[in-house]
């Protein structure tokens, strides 16, 4: 069975500093990987996804993520965070090819931005 | 905007009562999902559907049933609500490459 681990429950970053959110997955084949962001009281918005090809993927809002097969990781990065980036971030894994049974999510990382 | 509407958006109900949450989509997507979100657990799949009258269980299906009699509607029913079912429920659709999941705005359910 597939699984996702987000090791950091909370992360605090100063505005303007760089950010990296960690995600490790367990899956028997090449996975499909996703990052979502959730602002308080809102639904989840897709930031970016990786299916194949270039292991560095660009997303919305200036985010990027890098797939490292050897480390089973898909870490999310942003060079300079803004106060509006404060939110909950979820990493997710899905079956390669796009299975009908949806995605498996990590428990989330809560990002706090210090002024 | 994935064209997903959830109703009701907020509900308070009493233990033991039945509750139905509705998810409506406007674009005839085949795959639909119900997830619940709880602090410390992230999102967990309750049930999913891959077509009209075609549904299957997810990770946390006990106490829940679903129905999909039309492509556009996916209903989640709590037959007899319990306090452990107090949660935020998200409907989602899957579409495009990799069956990417897109979420609705959520339904906040409190069972007292």
mmCIF file of C-alpha atoms in Angstrom:
data_model
loop_
_atom_site.group_PDB
_atom_site.id
_atom_site.type_symbol
_atom_site.label_atom_id
_atom_site.label_comp_id
_atom_site.label_asym_id
_atom_site.label_seq_id
_atom_site.Cartn_x
_atom_site.Cartn_y
_atom_site.Cartn_z
ATOM 1 C CA UNK A 1 0.000 0.000 0.000
ATOM 2 C CA UNK A 2 1.180 3.493 -0.754
ATOM 3 C CA UNK A 3 1.895 6.008 1.990
ATOM 4 C CA UNK A 4 3.154 9.554 2.458
ATOM 5 C CA UNK A 5 5.144 11.007 5.334
ATOM 6 C CA UNK A 6 5.480 14.704 6.005
ATOM 7 C CA UNK A 7 8.000 14.789 8.849
ATOM 8 C CA UNK A 8 7.357 18.374 9.925
ATOM 9 C CA UNK A 9 4.003 19.141 11.524
ATOM 10 C CA UNK A 10 4.823 22.859 11.881
ATOM 11 C CA UNK A 11 7.431 25.038 10.216
ATOM 12 C CA UNK A 12 8.093 28.697 10.979
ATOM 13 C CA UNK A 13 9.859 30.831 8.402
ATOM 14 C CA UNK A 14 10.589 34.533 8.264
ATOM 15 C CA UNK A 15 9.025 36.503 5.463
ATOM 16 C CA UNK A 16 11.446 36.705 2.567
ATOM 17 C CA UNK A 17 13.370 33.605 3.605
ATOM 18 C CA UNK A 18 13.554 30.422 1.582
ATOM 19 C CA UNK A 19 11.324 27.451 2.293
ATOM 20 C CA UNK A 20 11.578 23.698 1.946
ATOM 21 C CA UNK A 21 8.800 21.328 3.001
ATOM 22 C CA UNK A 22 9.687 17.671 3.139
ATOM 23 C CA UNK A 23 7.700 14.780 1.723
ATOM 24 C CA UNK A 24 8.657 11.111 1.607
ATOM 25 C CA UNK A 25 6.547 8.498 -0.085
ATOM 26 C CA UNK A 26 6.281 4.750 -0.220
ATOM 27 C CA UNK A 27 5.104 3.206 -3.470
ATOM 28 C CA UNK A 28 6.066 0.103 -5.394
ATOM 29 C CA UNK A 29 6.412 1.698 -8.791
ATOM 30 C CA UNK A 30 6.969 5.180 -10.155
ATOM 31 C CA UNK A 31 4.373 7.268 -8.384
ATOM 32 C CA UNK A 32 2.369 10.251 -9.380
ATOM 33 C CA UNK A 33 3.125 12.988 -6.826
ATOM 34 C CA UNK A 34 1.233 16.117 -5.856
ATOM 35 C CA UNK A 35 1.411 19.100 -3.544
ATOM 36 C CA UNK A 36 -1.712 20.916 -2.369
ATOM 37 C CA UNK A 37 -2.171 24.044 -0.266
ATOM 38 C CA UNK A 38 -5.075 24.801 2.039
ATOM 39 C CA UNK A 39 -5.792 28.224 3.501
ATOM 40 C CA UNK A 40 -7.886 28.341 6.694
ATOM 41 C CA UNK A 41 -11.507 27.473 6.079
ATOM 42 C CA UNK A 42 -10.890 26.712 2.424
ATOM 43 C CA UNK A 43 -10.637 23.710 0.177
ATOM 44 C CA UNK A 44 -7.377 22.321 -1.170
ATOM 45 C CA UNK A 45 -5.716 23.932 -4.161
ATOM 46 C CA UNK A 46 -3.325 22.052 -6.412
ATOM 47 C CA UNK A 47 0.155 23.612 -6.384
ATOM 48 C CA UNK A 48 1.992 21.235 -8.697
ATOM 49 C CA UNK A 49 2.271 17.634 -9.814
ATOM 50 C CA UNK A 50 4.876 15.212 -11.093
ATOM 51 C CA UNK A 51 4.165 12.339 -13.431
ATOM 52 C CA UNK A 52 7.372 11.756 -15.377
ATOM 53 C CA UNK A 53 10.206 13.513 -17.176
ATOM 54 C CA UNK A 54 12.059 16.452 -15.673
ATOM 55 C CA UNK A 55 12.371 15.800 -11.973
ATOM 56 C CA UNK A 56 12.118 19.500 -11.115
ATOM 57 C CA UNK A 57 8.562 20.711 -11.575
ATOM 58 C CA UNK A 58 7.255 24.231 -11.401
ATOM 59 C CA UNK A 59 3.937 25.121 -9.903
ATOM 60 C CA UNK A 60 1.761 28.065 -9.142
ATOM 61 C CA UNK A 61 2.584 30.871 -6.701
ATOM 62 C CA UNK A 62 6.322 30.505 -7.284
ATOM 63 C CA UNK A 63 6.595 26.991 -5.825
ATOM 64 C CA UNK A 64 8.691 24.157 -7.217
ATOM 65 C CA UNK A 65 9.303 20.569 -6.189
ATOM 66 C CA UNK A 66 11.993 18.043 -6.961
ATOM 67 C CA UNK A 67 11.423 14.319 -7.346
ATOM 68 C CA UNK A 68 14.325 12.215 -6.050
ATOM 69 C CA UNK A 69 13.722 8.554 -6.685
ATOM 70 C CA UNK A 70 16.774 7.432 -4.702
ATOM 71 C CA UNK A 71 15.458 9.194 -1.613
ATOM 72 C CA UNK A 72 11.754 8.541 -2.236
ATOM 73 C CA UNK A 73 11.230 12.236 -1.742
ATOM 74 C CA UNK A 74 9.276 15.045 -3.334
ATOM 75 C CA UNK A 75 10.205 18.197 -1.415
ATOM 76 C CA UNK A 76 8.467 21.505 -2.005
ATOM 77 C CA UNK A 77 10.531 24.693 -2.223
ATOM 78 C CA UNK A 78 10.094 28.412 -2.599
ATOM 79 C CA UNK A 79 12.995 30.887 -2.783
ATOM 80 C CA UNK A 80 11.272 33.697 -0.877
ATOM 81 C CA UNK A 81 8.071 33.299 1.112
ATOM 82 C CA UNK A 82 5.357 35.899 1.490
ATOM 83 C CA UNK A 83 2.989 36.323 4.419
ATOM 84 C CA UNK A 84 0.189 35.022 2.178
ATOM 85 C CA UNK A 85 1.956 31.638 1.961
ATOM 86 C CA UNK A 86 0.925 30.855 5.535
ATOM 87 C CA UNK A 87 -1.275 27.782 5.153
ATOM 88 C CA UNK A 88 -1.400 24.012 5.457
ATOM 89 C CA UNK A 89 0.496 22.051 2.817
ATOM 90 C CA UNK A 90 -0.264 18.483 1.830
ATOM 91 C CA UNK A 91 1.807 16.060 -0.184
ATOM 92 C CA UNK A 92 -0.027 13.234 -1.945
ATOM 93 C CA UNK A 93 0.815 10.118 -3.941
ATOM 94 C CA UNK A 94 -1.243 8.350 -6.553
ATOM 95 C CA UNK A 95 -0.931 5.269 -8.696
ATOM 96 C CA UNK A 96 1.077 5.743 -11.872
ATOM 97 C CA UNK A 97 -1.318 6.027 -14.772
ATOM 98 C CA UNK A 98 -3.949 7.623 -12.617
ATOM 99 C CA UNK A 99 -5.839 5.059 -10.590
ATOM 100 C CA UNK A 100 -9.555 5.360 -9.928
ATOM 101 C CA UNK A 101 -9.024 5.064 -6.185
ATOM 102 C CA UNK A 102 -7.714 8.576 -5.707
ATOM 103 C CA UNK A 103 -4.706 9.829 -3.809
ATOM 104 C CA UNK A 104 -3.108 9.046 -0.485
ATOM 105 C CA UNK A 105 -2.278 12.167 1.503
ATOM 106 C CA UNK A 106 0.280 13.014 4.130
ATOM 107 C CA UNK A 107 -0.866 14.540 7.395
ATOM 108 C CA UNK A 108 0.165 18.000 6.368
ATOM 109 C CA UNK A 109 2.680 20.670 7.349
ATOM 110 C CA UNK A 110 1.447 23.893 8.891
ATOM 111 C CA UNK A 111 3.503 26.836 7.634
ATOM 112 C CA UNK A 112 3.784 29.900 9.832
ATOM 113 C CA UNK A 113 5.307 33.091 8.436
ATOM 114 C CA UNK A 114 7.047 35.459 10.831
ATOM 115 C CA UNK A 115 7.155 39.152 9.917
ATOM 116 C CA UNK B 1 -12.623 26.209 -10.640
ATOM 117 C CA UNK B 2 -13.498 22.518 -10.886
ATOM 118 C CA UNK B 3 -17.245 23.164 -10.869
ATOM 119 C CA UNK B 4 -17.916 21.309 -7.628
ATOM 120 C CA UNK B 5 -20.658 22.343 -5.249
ATOM 121 C CA UNK B 6 -21.081 20.810 -1.816
ATOM 122 C CA UNK B 7 -24.202 21.113 0.317
ATOM 123 C CA UNK B 8 -24.784 21.813 3.050
ATOM 124 C CA UNK B 9 -21.616 23.738 3.789
ATOM 125 C CA UNK B 10 -22.229 23.664 7.529
ATOM 126 C CA UNK B 11 -24.428 21.370 9.583
ATOM 127 C CA UNK B 12 -24.946 20.547 13.230
ATOM 128 C CA UNK B 13 -26.795 17.339 13.932
ATOM 129 C CA UNK B 14 -27.554 15.102 16.874
ATOM 130 C CA UNK B 15 -26.056 11.705 17.564
ATOM 131 C CA UNK B 16 -28.079 8.933 15.973
ATOM 132 C CA UNK B 17 -29.664 10.999 13.225
ATOM 133 C CA UNK B 18 -29.079 10.318 9.524
ATOM 134 C CA UNK B 19 -27.183 12.890 7.518
ATOM 135 C CA UNK B 20 -26.682 13.218 3.792
ATOM 136 C CA UNK B 21 -24.068 15.405 2.172
ATOM 137 C CA UNK B 22 -24.388 16.210 -1.486
ATOM 138 C CA UNK B 23 -21.705 16.809 -4.066
ATOM 139 C CA UNK B 24 -22.680 18.215 -7.427
ATOM 140 C CA UNK B 25 -20.408 18.665 -10.426
ATOM 141 C CA UNK B 26 -21.216 20.453 -13.618
ATOM 142 C CA UNK B 27 -18.914 18.823 -16.158
ATOM 143 C CA UNK B 28 -19.756 15.100 -16.218
ATOM 144 C CA UNK B 29 -16.452 13.884 -14.820
ATOM 145 C CA UNK B 30 -16.295 10.158 -14.286
ATOM 146 C CA UNK B 31 -14.380 9.946 -11.011
ATOM 147 C CA UNK B 32 -15.698 11.401 -7.768
ATOM 148 C CA UNK B 33 -14.460 11.097 -4.204
ATOM 149 C CA UNK B 34 -15.405 11.766 -0.613
ATOM 150 C CA UNK B 35 -12.593 12.521 1.835
ATOM 151 C CA UNK B 36 -12.708 13.535 5.464
ATOM 152 C CA UNK B 37 -10.176 15.843 7.079
ATOM 153 C CA UNK B 38 -9.275 15.668 10.742
ATOM 154 C CA UNK B 39 -6.449 17.322 12.685
ATOM 155 C CA UNK B 40 -3.415 15.078 12.785
ATOM 156 C CA UNK B 41 -4.792 12.743 10.132
ATOM 157 C CA UNK B 42 -4.690 14.777 6.948
ATOM 158 C CA UNK B 43 -7.240 13.666 4.384
ATOM 159 C CA UNK B 44 -8.564 10.144 4.332
ATOM 160 C CA UNK B 45 -10.622 8.572 1.582
ATOM 161 C CA UNK B 46 -14.123 7.451 2.579
ATOM 162 C CA UNK B 47 -15.630 6.238 -0.703
ATOM 163 C CA UNK B 48 -15.130 6.842 -4.382
ATOM 164 C CA UNK B 49 -17.042 6.386 -7.599
ATOM 165 C CA UNK B 50 -15.879 5.576 -11.096
ATOM 166 C CA UNK B 51 -19.250 5.936 -12.777
ATOM 167 C CA UNK B 52 -22.996 5.881 -12.270
ATOM 168 C CA UNK B 53 -23.833 3.199 -9.688
ATOM 169 C CA UNK B 54 -20.150 2.196 -9.544
ATOM 170 C CA UNK B 55 -18.704 2.894 -6.128
ATOM 171 C CA UNK B 56 -16.091 1.420 -3.846
ATOM 172 C CA UNK B 57 -14.831 1.757 -0.301
ATOM 173 C CA UNK B 58 -11.894 3.788 0.789
ATOM 174 C CA UNK B 59 -9.714 3.738 3.876
ATOM 175 C CA UNK B 60 -12.354 4.889 6.394
ATOM 176 C CA UNK B 61 -15.692 3.703 5.012
ATOM 177 C CA UNK B 62 -17.247 2.257 8.183
ATOM 178 C CA UNK B 63 -20.429 4.135 9.109
ATOM 179 C CA UNK B 64 -20.756 5.724 5.672
ATOM 180 C CA UNK B 65 -22.590 4.838 2.489
ATOM 181 C CA UNK B 66 -22.654 6.539 -0.894
ATOM 182 C CA UNK B 67 -24.815 6.651 -3.954
ATOM 183 C CA UNK B 68 -24.363 7.898 -7.475
ATOM 184 C CA UNK B 69 -27.527 7.662 -9.516
ATOM 185 C CA UNK B 70 -26.513 10.464 -11.880
ATOM 186 C CA UNK B 71 -23.086 11.411 -13.198
ATOM 187 C CA UNK B 72 -23.259 14.843 -11.649
ATOM 188 C CA UNK B 73 -24.273 13.893 -8.099
ATOM 189 C CA UNK B 74 -22.401 11.900 -5.479
ATOM 190 C CA UNK B 75 -24.138 11.568 -2.112
ATOM 191 C CA UNK B 76 -22.505 10.653 1.174
ATOM 192 C CA UNK B 77 -24.795 9.327 3.909
ATOM 193 C CA UNK B 78 -24.110 8.839 7.565
ATOM 194 C CA UNK B 79 -26.827 6.353 8.510
ATOM 195 C CA UNK B 80 -26.620 7.127 12.233
ATOM 196 C CA UNK B 81 -24.258 9.949 13.008
ATOM 197 C CA UNK B 82 -21.746 9.604 15.831
ATOM 198 C CA UNK B 83 -19.499 12.173 17.479
ATOM 199 C CA UNK B 84 -16.471 10.542 15.837
ATOM 200 C CA UNK B 85 -17.905 11.621 12.487
ATOM 201 C CA UNK B 86 -17.558 15.284 13.384
ATOM 202 C CA UNK B 87 -15.219 16.390 10.632
ATOM 203 C CA UNK B 88 -14.764 18.402 7.491
ATOM 204 C CA UNK B 89 -15.894 16.489 4.430
ATOM 205 C CA UNK B 90 -14.452 17.210 1.019
ATOM 206 C CA UNK B 91 -15.844 16.087 -2.262
ATOM 207 C CA UNK B 92 -13.419 15.840 -5.142
ATOM 208 C CA UNK B 93 -13.312 14.952 -8.791
ATOM 209 C CA UNK B 94 -10.554 13.281 -10.743
ATOM 210 C CA UNK B 95 -9.752 14.385 -14.234
ATOM 211 C CA UNK B 96 -7.068 14.816 -16.805
ATOM 212 C CA UNK B 97 -3.611 13.355 -16.851
ATOM 213 C CA UNK B 98 -2.958 11.135 -13.889
ATOM 214 C CA UNK B 99 -6.545 11.513 -12.690
ATOM 215 C CA UNK B 100 -5.552 14.684 -10.847
ATOM 216 C CA UNK B 101 -7.821 15.407 -7.892
ATOM 217 C CA UNK B 102 -9.643 18.718 -7.561
ATOM 218 C CA UNK B 103 -11.539 19.539 -4.404
ATOM 219 C CA UNK B 104 -14.757 21.245 -3.463
ATOM 220 C CA UNK B 105 -14.943 23.822 -0.705
ATOM 221 C CA UNK B 106 -15.846 21.371 2.056
ATOM 222 C CA UNK B 107 -18.753 20.623 4.360
ATOM 223 C CA UNK B 108 -18.311 21.189 8.094
ATOM 224 C CA UNK B 109 -20.291 18.619 10.070
ATOM 225 C CA UNK B 110 -20.665 18.689 13.832
ATOM 226 C CA UNK B 111 -22.360 15.790 15.605
ATOM 227 C CA UNK B 112 -23.475 16.668 19.134
#
